[in-house]
Coordinates of C-alpha atoms in Angstrom, one line a residue:
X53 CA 0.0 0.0 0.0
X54 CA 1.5 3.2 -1.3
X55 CA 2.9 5.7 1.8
X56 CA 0.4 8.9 1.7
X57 CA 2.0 11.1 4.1
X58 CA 5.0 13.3 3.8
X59 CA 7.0 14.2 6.9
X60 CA 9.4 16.6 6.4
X61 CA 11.3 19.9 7.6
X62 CA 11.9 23.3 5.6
X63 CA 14.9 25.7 6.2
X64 CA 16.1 28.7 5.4
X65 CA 19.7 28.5 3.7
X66 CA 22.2 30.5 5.5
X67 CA 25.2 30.0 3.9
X68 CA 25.1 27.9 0.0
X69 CA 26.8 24.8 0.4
X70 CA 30.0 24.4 -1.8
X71 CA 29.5 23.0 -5.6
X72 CA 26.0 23.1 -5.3
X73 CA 25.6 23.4 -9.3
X74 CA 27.3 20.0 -9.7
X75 CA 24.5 18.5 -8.1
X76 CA 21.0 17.2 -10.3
X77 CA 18.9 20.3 -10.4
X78 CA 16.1 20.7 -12.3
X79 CA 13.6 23.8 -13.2
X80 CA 10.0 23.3 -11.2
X81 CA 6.7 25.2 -12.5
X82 CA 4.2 25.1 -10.0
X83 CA 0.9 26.5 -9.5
X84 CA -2.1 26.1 -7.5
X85 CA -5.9 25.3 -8.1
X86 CA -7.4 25.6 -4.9
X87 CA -6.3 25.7 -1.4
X88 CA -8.5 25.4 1.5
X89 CA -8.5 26.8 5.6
X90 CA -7.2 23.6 6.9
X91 CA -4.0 23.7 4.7
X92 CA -5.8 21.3 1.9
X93 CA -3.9 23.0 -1.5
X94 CA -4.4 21.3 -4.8
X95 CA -1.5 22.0 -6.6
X96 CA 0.1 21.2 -10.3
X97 CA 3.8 20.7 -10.8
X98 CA 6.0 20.7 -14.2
X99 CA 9.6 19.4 -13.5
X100 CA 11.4 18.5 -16.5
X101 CA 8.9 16.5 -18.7
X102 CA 7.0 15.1 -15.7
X103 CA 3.2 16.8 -15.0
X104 CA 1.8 16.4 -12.0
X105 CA -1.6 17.0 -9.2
X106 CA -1.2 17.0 -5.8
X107 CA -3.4 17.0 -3.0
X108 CA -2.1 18.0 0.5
X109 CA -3.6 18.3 3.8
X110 CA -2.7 19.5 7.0
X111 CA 0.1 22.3 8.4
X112 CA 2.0 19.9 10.6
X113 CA 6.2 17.8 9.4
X114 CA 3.6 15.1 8.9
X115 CA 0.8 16.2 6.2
X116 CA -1.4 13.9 4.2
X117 CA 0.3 14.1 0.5
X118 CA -1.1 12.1 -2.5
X119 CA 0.2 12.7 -5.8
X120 CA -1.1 11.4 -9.8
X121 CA 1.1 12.0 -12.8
X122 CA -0.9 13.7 -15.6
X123 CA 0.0 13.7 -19.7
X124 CA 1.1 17.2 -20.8
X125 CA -2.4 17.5 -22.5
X126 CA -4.2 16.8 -18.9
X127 CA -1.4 19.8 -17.7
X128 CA -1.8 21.9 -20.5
X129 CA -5.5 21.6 -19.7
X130 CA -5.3 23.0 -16.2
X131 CA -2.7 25.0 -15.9
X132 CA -4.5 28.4 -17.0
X133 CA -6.3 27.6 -13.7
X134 CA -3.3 28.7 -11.6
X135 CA -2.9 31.9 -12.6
X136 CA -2.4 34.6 -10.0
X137 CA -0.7 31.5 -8.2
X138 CA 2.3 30.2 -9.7
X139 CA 5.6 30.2 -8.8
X140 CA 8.9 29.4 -10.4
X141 CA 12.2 27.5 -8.5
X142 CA 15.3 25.9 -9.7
X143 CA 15.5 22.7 -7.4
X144 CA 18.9 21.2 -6.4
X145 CA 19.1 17.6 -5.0
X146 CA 21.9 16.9 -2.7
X147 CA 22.5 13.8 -0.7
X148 CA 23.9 14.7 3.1
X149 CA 24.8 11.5 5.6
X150 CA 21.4 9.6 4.8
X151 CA 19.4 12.0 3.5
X152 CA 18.6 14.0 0.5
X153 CA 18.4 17.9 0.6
X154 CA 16.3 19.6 -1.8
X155 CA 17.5 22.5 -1.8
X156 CA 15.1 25.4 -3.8
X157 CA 16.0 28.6 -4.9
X158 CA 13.2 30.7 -5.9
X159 CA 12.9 33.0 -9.4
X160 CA 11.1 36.1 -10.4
X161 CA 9.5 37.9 -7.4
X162 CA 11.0 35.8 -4.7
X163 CA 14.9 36.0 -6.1
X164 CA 17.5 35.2 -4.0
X165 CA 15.1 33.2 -1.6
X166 CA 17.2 30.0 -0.9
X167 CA 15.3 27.0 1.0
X168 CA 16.3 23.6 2.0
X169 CA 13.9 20.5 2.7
X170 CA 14.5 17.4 3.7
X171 CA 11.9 14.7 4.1
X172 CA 12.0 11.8 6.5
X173 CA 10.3 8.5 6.6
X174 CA 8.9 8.7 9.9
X175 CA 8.6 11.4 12.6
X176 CA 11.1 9.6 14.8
X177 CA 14.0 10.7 12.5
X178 CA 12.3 13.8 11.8
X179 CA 12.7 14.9 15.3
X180 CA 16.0 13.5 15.8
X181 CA 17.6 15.6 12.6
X182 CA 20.5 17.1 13.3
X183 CA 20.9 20.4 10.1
X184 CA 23.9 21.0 9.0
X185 CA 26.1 24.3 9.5
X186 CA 25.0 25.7 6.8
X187 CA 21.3 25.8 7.1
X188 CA 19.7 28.4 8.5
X189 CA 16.2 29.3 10.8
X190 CA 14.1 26.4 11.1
X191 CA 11.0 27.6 9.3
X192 CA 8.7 24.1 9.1
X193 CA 5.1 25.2 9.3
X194 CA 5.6 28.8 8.5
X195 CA 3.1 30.3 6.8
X196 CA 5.7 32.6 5.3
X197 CA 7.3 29.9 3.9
X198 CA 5.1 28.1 2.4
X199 CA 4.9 27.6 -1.8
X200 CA 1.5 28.4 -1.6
X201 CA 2.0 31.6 0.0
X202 CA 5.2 31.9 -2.1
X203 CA 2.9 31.6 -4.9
X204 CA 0.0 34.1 -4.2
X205 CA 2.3 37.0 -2.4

């Protein structure tokens, strides 16, 4: 039975880590069709040539996340839906001791925003994370911080 929650934590990036371009990176479109009070967003994602929905829930590490890959018609379809909601982000994937940073630095309005997030697969080892140096405030859970406030400000 597939996993549908995603448990992760989101920093702030005080200091770039060295040779980041040498790691896999990859431009990210993303918008968003609806987003409700209890943190429910339905969101659409273009990385590379992968299309995709998404339905989270919840404000929490731990959210409810499931996810269904769509043909470029099905994106092409409802990604005039987002507008007024989109925002754009080169991704970076870095592995670090046994785990894999994502680290995202934002385009457009929001550049020179640099975030790093790092998902777990279970709230034991969330908790028990350890950052490295480099990363900055803690900001898991802030509104501020979140794309879909990232995509609407």
């Amino acid at each position: 039975m597939p996993r549908h929650q995603e448990i992760e934590r989101k920093f702030l990036i005080r200091q770039m880590p060295e040779r980041l371009t040498d790691f896999p990176h990859e431009e990210i479109a993303q918008g968003y069709l609806a987003v409700g009070p209890d943190g429910a967003q339905v969101r659409l994602r273009k990385k590379g040539d992968h299309h995709s929905l998404t339905f989270k829930r919840g404000t929490t590490p731990a959210r409810e996340e499931r996810e269904i890959e769509l043909s470029a018609e099905q994106f092409g379809t409802l990604w005039p839906g987002t507008e007024g909601h989109r925002l754009i982000k080169v991704r970076y994937e870095m592995p670090w001791e046994a785990h894999l940073i994502e680290i995202d630095l934002y385009r457009g309005r929001h550049e020179g925003l640099a975030v790093a997030e790092v998902e777990f697969e279970n709230e034991a080892m969330c908790t028990a994370f350890a950052p490295p140096d480099w990363f900055g405030e803690d900001v898991t859970g802030s509104a501020r911080y979140s794309n879909i406030a990232l995509a609407v400000d």
